[in-house]
Coordinates of C-alpha atoms and ligand atoms in Angstrom, one line a residue:
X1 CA -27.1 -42.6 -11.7
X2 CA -28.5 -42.6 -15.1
X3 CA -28.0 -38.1 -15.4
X4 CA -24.2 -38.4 -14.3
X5 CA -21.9 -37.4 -17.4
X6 CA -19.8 -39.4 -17.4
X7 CA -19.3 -43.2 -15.9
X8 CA -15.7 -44.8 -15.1
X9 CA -13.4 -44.2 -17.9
X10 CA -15.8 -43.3 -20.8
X11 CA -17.3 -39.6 -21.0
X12 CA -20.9 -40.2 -22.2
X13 CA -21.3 -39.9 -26.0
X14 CA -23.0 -36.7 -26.2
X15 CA -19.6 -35.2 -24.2
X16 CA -17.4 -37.4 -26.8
X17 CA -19.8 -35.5 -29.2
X18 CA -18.7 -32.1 -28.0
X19 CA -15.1 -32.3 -27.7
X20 CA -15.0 -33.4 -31.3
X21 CA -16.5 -30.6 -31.8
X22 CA -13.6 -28.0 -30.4
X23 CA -11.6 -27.0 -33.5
X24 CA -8.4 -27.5 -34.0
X25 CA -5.5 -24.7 -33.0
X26 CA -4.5 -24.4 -36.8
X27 CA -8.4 -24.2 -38.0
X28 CA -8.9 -21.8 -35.4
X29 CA -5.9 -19.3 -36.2
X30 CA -7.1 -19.7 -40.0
X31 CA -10.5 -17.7 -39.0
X32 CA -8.5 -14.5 -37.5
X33 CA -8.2 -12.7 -40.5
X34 CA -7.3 -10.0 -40.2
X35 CA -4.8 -11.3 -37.2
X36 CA -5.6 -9.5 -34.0
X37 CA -2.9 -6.7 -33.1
X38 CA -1.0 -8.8 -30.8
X39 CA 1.9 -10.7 -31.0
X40 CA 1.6 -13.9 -33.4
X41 CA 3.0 -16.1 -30.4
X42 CA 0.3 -14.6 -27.8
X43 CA -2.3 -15.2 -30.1
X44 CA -1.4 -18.6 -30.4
X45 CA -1.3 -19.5 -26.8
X46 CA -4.2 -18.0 -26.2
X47 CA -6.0 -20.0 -29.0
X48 CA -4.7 -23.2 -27.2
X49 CA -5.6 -21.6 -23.7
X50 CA -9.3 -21.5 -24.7
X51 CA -9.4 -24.8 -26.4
X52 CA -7.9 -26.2 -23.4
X53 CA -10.7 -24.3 -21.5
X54 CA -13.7 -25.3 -23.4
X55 CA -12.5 -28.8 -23.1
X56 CA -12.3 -28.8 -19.3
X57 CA -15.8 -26.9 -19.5
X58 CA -17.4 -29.8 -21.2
X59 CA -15.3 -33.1 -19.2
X60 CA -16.8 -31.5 -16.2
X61 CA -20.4 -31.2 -17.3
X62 CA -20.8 -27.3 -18.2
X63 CA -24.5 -27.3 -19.9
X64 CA -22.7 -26.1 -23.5
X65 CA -24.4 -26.7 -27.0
X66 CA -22.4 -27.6 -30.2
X67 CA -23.3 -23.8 -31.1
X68 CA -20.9 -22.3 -28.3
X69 CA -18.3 -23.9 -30.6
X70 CA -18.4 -22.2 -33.9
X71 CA -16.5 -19.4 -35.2
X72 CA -19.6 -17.2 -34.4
X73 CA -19.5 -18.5 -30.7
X74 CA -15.5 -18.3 -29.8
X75 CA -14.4 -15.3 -31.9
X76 CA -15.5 -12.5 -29.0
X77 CA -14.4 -15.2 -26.5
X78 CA -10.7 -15.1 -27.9
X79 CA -10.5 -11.2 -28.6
X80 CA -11.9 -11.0 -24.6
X81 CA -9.3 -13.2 -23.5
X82 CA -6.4 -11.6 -25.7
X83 CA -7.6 -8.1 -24.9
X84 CA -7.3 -9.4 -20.6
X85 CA -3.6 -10.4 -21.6
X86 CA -2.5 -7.7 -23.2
X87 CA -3.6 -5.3 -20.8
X88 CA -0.8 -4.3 -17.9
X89 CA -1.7 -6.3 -14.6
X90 CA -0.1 -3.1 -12.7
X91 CA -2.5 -0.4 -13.9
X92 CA -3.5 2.6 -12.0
X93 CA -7.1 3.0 -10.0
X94 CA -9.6 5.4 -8.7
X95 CA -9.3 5.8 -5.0
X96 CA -12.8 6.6 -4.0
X97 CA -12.5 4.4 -0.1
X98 CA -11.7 8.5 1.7
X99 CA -8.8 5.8 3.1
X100 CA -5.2 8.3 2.5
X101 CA -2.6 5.9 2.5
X102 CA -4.0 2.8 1.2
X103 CA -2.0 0.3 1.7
X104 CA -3.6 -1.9 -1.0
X105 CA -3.6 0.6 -3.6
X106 CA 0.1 2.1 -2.8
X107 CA -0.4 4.4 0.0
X108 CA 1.2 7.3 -0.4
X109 CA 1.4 9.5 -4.0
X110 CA 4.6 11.3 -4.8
X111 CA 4.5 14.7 -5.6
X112 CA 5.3 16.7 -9.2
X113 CA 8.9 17.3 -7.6
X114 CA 9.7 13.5 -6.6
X115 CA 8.4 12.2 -10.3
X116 CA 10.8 14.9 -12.1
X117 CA 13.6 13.7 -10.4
X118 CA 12.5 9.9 -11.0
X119 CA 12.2 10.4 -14.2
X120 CA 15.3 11.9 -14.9
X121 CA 17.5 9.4 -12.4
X122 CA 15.4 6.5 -14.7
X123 CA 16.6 7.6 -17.9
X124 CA 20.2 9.1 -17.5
X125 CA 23.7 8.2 -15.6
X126 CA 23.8 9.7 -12.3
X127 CA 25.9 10.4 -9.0
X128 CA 24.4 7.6 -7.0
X129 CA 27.6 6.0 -5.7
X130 CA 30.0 8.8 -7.2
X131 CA 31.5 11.5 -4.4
X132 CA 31.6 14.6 -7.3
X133 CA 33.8 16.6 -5.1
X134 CA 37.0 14.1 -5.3
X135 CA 36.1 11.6 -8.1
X136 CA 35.9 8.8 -5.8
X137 CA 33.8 6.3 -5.0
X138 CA 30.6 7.8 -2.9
X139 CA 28.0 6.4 -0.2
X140 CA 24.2 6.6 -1.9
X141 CA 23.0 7.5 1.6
X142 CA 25.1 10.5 1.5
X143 CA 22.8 12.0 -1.2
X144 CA 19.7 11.8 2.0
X145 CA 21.7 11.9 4.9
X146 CA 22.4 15.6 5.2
X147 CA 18.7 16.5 4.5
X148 CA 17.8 13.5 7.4
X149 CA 19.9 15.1 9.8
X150 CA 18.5 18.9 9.3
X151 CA 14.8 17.5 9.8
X152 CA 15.1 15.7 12.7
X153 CA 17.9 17.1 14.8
X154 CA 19.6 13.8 14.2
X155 CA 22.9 13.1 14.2
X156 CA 23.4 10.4 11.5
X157 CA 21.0 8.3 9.1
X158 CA 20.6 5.9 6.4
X159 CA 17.7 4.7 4.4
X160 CA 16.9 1.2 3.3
X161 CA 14.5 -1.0 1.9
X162 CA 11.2 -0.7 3.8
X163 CA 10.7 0.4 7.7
X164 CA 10.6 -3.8 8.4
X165 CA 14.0 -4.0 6.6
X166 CA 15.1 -1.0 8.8
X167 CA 13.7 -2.8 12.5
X168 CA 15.7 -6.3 11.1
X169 CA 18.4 -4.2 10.5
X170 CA 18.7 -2.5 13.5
X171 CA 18.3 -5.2 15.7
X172 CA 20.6 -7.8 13.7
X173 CA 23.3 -5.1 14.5
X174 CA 22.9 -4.2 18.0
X175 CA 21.3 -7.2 19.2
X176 CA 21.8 -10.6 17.8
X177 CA 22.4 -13.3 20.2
X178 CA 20.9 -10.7 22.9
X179 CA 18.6 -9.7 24.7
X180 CA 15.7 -7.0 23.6
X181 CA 13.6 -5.9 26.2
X182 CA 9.9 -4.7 25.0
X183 CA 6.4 -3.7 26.7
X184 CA 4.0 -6.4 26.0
X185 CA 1.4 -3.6 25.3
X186 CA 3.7 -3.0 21.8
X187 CA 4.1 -6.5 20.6
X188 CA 2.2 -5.6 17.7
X189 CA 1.4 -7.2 13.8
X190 CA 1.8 -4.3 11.2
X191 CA -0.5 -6.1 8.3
X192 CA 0.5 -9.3 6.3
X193 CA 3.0 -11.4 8.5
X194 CA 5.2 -8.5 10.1
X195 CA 4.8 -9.0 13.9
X196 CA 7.5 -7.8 16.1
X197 CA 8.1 -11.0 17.7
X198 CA 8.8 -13.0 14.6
X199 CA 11.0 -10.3 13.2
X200 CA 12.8 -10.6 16.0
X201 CA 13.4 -14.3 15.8
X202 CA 14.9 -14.0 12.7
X203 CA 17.5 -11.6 13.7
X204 CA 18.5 -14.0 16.5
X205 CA 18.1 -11.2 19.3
X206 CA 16.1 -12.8 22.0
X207 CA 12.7 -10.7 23.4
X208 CA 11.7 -10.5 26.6
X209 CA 8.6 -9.0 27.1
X210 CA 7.7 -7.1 30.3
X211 CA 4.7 -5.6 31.9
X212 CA 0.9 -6.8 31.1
X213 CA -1.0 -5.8 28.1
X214 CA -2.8 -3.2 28.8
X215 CA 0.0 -1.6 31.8
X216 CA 4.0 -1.6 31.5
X217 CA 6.0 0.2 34.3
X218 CA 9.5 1.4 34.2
X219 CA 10.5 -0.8 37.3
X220 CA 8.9 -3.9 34.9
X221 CA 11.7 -2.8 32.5
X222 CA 14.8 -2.5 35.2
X223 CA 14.0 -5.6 36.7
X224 CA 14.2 -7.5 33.4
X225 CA 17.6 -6.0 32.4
X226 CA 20.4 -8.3 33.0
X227 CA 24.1 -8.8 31.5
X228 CA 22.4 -10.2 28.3
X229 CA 20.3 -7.2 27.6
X230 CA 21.5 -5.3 24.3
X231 CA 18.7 -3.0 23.8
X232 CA 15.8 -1.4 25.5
X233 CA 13.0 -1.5 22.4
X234 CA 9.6 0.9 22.2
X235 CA 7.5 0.1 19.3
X236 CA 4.8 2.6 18.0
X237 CA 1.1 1.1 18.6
X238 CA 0.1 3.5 15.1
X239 CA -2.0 0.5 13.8
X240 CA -4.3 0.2 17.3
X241 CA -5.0 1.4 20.1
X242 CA -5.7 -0.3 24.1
X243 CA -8.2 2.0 25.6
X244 CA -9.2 2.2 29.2
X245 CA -6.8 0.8 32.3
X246 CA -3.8 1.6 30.3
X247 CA 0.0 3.3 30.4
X248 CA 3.4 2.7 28.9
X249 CA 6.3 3.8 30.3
X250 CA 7.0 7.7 29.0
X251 CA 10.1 7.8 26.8
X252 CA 11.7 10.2 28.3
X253 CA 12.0 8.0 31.3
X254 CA 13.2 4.9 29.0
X255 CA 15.7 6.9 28.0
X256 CA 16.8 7.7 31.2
X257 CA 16.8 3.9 32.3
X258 CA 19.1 3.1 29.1
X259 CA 21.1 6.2 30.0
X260 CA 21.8 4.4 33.9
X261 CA 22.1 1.4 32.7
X262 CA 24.6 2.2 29.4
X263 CA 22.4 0.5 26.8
X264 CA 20.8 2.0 23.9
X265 CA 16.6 3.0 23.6
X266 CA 15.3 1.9 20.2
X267 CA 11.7 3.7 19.1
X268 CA 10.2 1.8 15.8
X269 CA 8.1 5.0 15.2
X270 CA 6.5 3.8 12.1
X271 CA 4.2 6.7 10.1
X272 CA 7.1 8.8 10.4
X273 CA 5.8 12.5 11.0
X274 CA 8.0 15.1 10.3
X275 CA 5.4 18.1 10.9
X276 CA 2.8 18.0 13.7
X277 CA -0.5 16.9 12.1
X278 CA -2.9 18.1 15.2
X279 CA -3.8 21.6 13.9
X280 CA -5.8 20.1 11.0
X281 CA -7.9 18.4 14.0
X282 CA -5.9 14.9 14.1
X283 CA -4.3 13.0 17.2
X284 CA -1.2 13.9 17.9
X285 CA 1.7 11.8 17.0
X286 CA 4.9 12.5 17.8
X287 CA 7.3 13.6 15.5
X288 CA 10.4 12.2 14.4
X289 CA 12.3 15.6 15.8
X290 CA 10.4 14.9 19.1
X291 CA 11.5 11.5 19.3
X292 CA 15.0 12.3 18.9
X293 CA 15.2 14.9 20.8
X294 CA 13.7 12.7 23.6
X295 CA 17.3 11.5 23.8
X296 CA 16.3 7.5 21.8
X297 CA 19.7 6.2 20.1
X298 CA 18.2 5.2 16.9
X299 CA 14.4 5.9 15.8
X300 CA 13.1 4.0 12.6
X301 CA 10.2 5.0 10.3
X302 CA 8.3 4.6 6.8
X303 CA 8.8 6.8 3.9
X304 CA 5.4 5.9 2.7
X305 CA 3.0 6.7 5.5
X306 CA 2.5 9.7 7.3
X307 CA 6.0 11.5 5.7
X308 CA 4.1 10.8 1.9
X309 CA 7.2 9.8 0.1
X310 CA 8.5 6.7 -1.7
X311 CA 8.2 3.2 -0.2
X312 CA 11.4 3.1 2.2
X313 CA 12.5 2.6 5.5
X314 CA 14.5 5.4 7.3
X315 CA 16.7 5.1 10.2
X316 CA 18.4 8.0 12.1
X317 CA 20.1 8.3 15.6
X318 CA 23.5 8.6 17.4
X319 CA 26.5 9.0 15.0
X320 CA 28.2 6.0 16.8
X321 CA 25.2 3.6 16.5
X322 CA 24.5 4.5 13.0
X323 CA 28.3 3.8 11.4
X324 CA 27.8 0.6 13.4
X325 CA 24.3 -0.1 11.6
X326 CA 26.0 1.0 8.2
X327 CA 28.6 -1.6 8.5
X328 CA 26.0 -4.7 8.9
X329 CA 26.8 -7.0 5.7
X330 CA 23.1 -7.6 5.4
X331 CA 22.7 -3.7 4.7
X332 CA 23.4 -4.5 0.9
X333 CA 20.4 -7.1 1.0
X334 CA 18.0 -4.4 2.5
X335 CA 19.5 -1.7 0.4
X336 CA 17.6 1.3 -1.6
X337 CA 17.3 1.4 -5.2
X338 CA 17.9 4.8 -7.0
X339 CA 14.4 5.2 -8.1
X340 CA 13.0 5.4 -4.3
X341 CA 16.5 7.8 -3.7
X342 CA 16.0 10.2 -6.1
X343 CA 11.8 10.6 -4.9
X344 CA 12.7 10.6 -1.1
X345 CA 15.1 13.3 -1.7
X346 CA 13.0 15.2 -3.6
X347 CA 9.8 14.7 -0.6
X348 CA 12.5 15.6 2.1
X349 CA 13.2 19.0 0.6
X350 CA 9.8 19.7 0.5
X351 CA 10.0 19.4 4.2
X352 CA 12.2 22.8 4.4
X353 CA 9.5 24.8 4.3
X354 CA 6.9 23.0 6.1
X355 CA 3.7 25.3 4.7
X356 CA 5.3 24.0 1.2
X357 CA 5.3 20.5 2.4
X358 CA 2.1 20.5 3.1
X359 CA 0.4 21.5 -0.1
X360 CA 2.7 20.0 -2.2
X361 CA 2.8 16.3 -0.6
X362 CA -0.4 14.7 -1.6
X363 CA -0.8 12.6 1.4
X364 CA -0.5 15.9 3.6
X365 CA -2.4 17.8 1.5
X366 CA -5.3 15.1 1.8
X367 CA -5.1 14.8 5.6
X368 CA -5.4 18.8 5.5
X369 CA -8.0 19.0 3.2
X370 CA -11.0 22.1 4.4
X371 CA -14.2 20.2 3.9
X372 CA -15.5 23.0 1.8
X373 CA -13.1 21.8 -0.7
X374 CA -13.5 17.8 -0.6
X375 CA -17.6 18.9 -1.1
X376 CA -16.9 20.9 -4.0
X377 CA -15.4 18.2 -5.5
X378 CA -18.4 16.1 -4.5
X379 CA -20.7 18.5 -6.5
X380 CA -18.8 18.7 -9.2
X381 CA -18.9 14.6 -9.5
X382 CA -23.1 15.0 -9.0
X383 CA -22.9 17.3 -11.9
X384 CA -21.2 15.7 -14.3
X385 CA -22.9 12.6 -13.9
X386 CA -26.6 13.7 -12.5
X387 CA -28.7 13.6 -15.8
X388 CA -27.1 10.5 -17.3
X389 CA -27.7 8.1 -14.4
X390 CA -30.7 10.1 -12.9
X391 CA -33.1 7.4 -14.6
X392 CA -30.7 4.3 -12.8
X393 CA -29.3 5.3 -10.1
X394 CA -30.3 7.1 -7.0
X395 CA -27.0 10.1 -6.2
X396 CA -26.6 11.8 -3.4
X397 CA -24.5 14.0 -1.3
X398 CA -23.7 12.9 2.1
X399 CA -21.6 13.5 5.1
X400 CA -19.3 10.6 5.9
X401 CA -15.7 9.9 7.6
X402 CA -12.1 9.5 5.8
X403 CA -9.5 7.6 7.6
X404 CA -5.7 8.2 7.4
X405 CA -4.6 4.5 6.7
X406 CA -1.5 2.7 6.5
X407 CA -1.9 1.5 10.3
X408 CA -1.4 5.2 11.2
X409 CA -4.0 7.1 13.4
X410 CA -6.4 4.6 14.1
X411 CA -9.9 5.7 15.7
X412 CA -9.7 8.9 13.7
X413 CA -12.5 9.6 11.5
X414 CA -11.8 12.8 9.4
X415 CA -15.1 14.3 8.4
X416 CA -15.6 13.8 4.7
X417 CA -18.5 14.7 1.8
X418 CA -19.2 11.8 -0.7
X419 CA -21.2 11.3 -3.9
X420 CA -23.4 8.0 -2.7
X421 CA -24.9 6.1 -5.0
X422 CA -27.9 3.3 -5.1
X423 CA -28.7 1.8 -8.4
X424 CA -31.8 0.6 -9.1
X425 CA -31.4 -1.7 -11.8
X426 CA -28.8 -3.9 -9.7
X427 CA -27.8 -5.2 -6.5
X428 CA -25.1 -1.8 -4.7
X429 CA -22.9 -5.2 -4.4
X430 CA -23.1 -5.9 -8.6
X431 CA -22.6 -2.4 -9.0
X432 CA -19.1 -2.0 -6.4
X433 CA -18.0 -5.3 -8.8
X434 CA -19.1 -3.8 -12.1
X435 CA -16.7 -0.2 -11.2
X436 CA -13.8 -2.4 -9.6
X437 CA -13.7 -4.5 -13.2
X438 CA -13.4 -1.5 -15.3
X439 CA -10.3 -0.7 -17.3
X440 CA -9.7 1.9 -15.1
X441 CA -10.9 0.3 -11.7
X442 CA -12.9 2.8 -9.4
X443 CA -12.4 1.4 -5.5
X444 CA -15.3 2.6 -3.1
X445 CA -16.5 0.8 -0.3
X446 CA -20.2 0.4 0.9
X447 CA -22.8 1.1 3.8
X448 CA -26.1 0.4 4.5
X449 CA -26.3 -0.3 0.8
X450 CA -25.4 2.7 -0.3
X451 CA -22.1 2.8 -2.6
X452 CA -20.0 5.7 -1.1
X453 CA -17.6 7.6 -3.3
X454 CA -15.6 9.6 -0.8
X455 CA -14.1 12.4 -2.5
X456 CA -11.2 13.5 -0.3
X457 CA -9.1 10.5 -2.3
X458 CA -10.2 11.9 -5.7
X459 CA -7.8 14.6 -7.2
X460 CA -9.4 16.9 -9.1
X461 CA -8.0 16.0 -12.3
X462 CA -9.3 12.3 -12.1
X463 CA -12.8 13.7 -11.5
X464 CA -14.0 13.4 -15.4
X465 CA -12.5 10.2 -15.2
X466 CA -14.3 8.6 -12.4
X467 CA -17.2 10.0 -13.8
X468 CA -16.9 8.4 -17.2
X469 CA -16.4 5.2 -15.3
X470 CA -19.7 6.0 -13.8
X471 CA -21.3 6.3 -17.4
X472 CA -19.4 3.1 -18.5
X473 CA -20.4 0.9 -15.8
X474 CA -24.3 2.1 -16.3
X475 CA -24.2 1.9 -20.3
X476 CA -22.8 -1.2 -20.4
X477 CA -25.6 -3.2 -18.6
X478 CA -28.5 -0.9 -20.1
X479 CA -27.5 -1.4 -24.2
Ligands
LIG501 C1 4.2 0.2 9.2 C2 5.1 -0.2 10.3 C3 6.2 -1.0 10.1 C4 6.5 -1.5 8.7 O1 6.9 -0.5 7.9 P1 7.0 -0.8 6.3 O2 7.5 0.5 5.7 O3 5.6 -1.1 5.8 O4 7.9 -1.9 6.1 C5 7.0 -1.3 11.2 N1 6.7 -0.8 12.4 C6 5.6 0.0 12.7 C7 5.4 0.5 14.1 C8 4.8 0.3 11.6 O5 3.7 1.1 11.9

């Protein structure tokens, strides 16, 4: 017992020794001169921040000598600690993971179009709630809903929040206090906490699942309906899929059901395609135009997956159903903020001309990305950093797999080139850390310890970037 620190009450008097040591917050500040170029107040609290730290370093035993407390000693500790405060928590990163929409590091990336208008709706008076043609007070989602309609052949639409805000929304206004009848197969979590069931709950409509997991039939839906039922619900499985002894009920036959039985088909589409992705080699999906044209009520989707616009949930159906859906008090809690208008519109007249949607929409143009093209940019990376980390680092080219993301297109490797790298001064795990704690954070992801930097995620223009951070990372361990 005689090494413990510290016995009840009394630190030992080598600790006592130590935390007399600490200097005070005034001595302290008088040694920054000149002051650091930060706010006097953040300075301060930062002085008492690492006081307060060093003394909780030594009450709980840390092995440090009276010499970690001079000016010498705390100095670079203080300018480390103010230069981590001043810099923006929200900062942009390097997306080396081949992952498209990323839903950790934003998913989807808004065109040059969608940023011009931002921009300008940001920093002058608009026409958000204004109708210019008589002066009077306008409907934001008339600035979208026009556009909405001529995509998808629908009849009506609004925009909200987030697709999750759009399902809630939906469902509080057709079904609270009712029934919603779903296929078990589709009871699915979309990352975080948002699982259909729970969602559901909290709208007060009441689920009753049918069929088993992996099999639904359409007489498993007819025999569940009764007077209570409000809604016949399909969910989107875009986040997994149940391989094998499988099938869900086609929609054009749930449709047909609703259609007999005078209640409205729901689909929660999800990733939201608005062109047919399979010619670049991926799964089909169907589109948001295919959906309604199926004959559903009201379809809802993200504007940040597969469509590769601003975070937002769209909603679009039968005229009816929609003005219903518009008139829902809790619409002004879900509603959209200018910002995520004035991008959406600009992504959804990209959409006009679908060839132009699809080199102008990052996440598209990702998706649809020649492999010639995502190895060039592989090359180019080896290039630029070859001869500098030659004598550290092992780079190579190799062949690897993409995925789209965002809970969209599971099982769907998209062949990819990648600069791989395997230092040989660290550990690949030391050096994945040392690149994700840059200023400008690279994010890459490794196998068979190899660090893979897959390329398809890179734009072109952040290519001397990421290789600078592939200098940095080395240079700072080798001085
Ligand atoms: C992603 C997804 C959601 C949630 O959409 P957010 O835009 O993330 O709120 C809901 N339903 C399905 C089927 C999804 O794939």
């Amino acid at each position: 017992m005689t090494t413990k620190p510290e016995s009840a009450g009394q630190p030992a008097a080598s600790t006592q020794r130590l935390l007399r040591a600490i200097p005070k917050v005034d001595e302290f500040l008088g040694w920054l001169v000149p002051p650091p170029a930060a706010p006097a107040s953040l300075v301060k609290s930062s002085v008492r921040q690492l006081l307060e730290s060093l003394r909780q370093e030594i009450l709980t035993g840390a092995p440090l000598k009276p010499a970690d407390l001079t000016q010498g000693s705390l100095l670079p500790r203080l300018h480390k600690l103010l230069a981590a405060r001043l810099r923006p928590n929200f900062r942009t990163v390097i997306n080396t993971t081949g992952v498209v929409v990323h839903t950790n590091l934003g998913r989807s990336l808004l065109p040059e179009a969608a940023m011009e208008s931002l921009l300008a709706v940001g920093s002058r008076y608009s026409n958000l709630e204004l109708d210019l043609a008589t002066g009077k007070r306008g409907s934001r989602y008339s600035l979208v809903e026009d556009i909405l309609c001529e995509l998808t052949g629908a009849e009506a639409a609004l925009v909200v929040n987030n697709n999750a805000a759009a399902v809630m929304l939906v469902l509080d206004t057709l079904a609270k206090g009712r029934e919603v009848i779903v296929s078990r197969g589709q009871l699915v979590e979309i990352g975080g906490s948002f699982r259909i069931p729970e969602v559901m709950s909290r709208t007060g409509a009441k689920l009753v699942e049918v069929g088993a997991t992996n099999r639904t039939h359409l007489r498993d839906y007819e025999n569940a309906i009764t007077p209570e039922t409000a809604l016949l619900l399909k969910v989107h499985t875009s986040n997994y899929r149940i391989i094998g002894f499988a099938s869900e009920v086609p929609l054009a036959e749930l449709v047909e059901l609703g259609a007999r039985h005078g209640l409205p088909v729901m689909e929660d589409l999800g990733s939201g395609c608005l062109v047919d992705l399979s010619r670049f080699g991926l799964a089909k999906e169907p589109t948001v135009g295919e959906v309604v044209r199926a004959g559903v009520d009201v379809v809802t989707f993200s504007g940040d997956k597969l469509l590769g616009g601003p975070q937002a949930g769209l909603i679009v159906g039968k005229k009816e159903i929609i003005e219903q859906i518009k008139g829902n008090p809790m619409n002004r809690a879900l509603r959209i903020d200018k910002f995520t208008l004035a991008g959406l519109e600009a992504v959804l007249r990209l959409y006009f001309d679908e060839e132009q949607a699809l080199a102008a929409i990052p996440t598209l143009a990702m998706l649809a990305m020649p492999l010639a093209a995502i190895d060039r940019r592989a090359k180019r990376l080896r290039r630029l950093v070859g001869k500098d980390l030659g004598p550290v680092c092992r780079v190579e080219l190799k062949s690897i797999a993409s995925m789209v993301g965002g809970g969209s297109l599971p099982e769907q490797p998209l062949p990819s080139r990648g600069v791989a790298l395997a230092p040989l001064d660290r550990s690949v795990n030391e050096l994945e850390k040392g690149l994700r704690e840059l200023s400008l954070p690279v994010l890459g992801r490794i196998e068979d310890d190899w660090l893979l930097l897959d390329m398809r995620t890179v734009a072109d223009k952040e290519i001397p970037l990421l290789a600078n951070c592939l200098k940095e990372v080395f240079e700072a361990k080798n001085k």
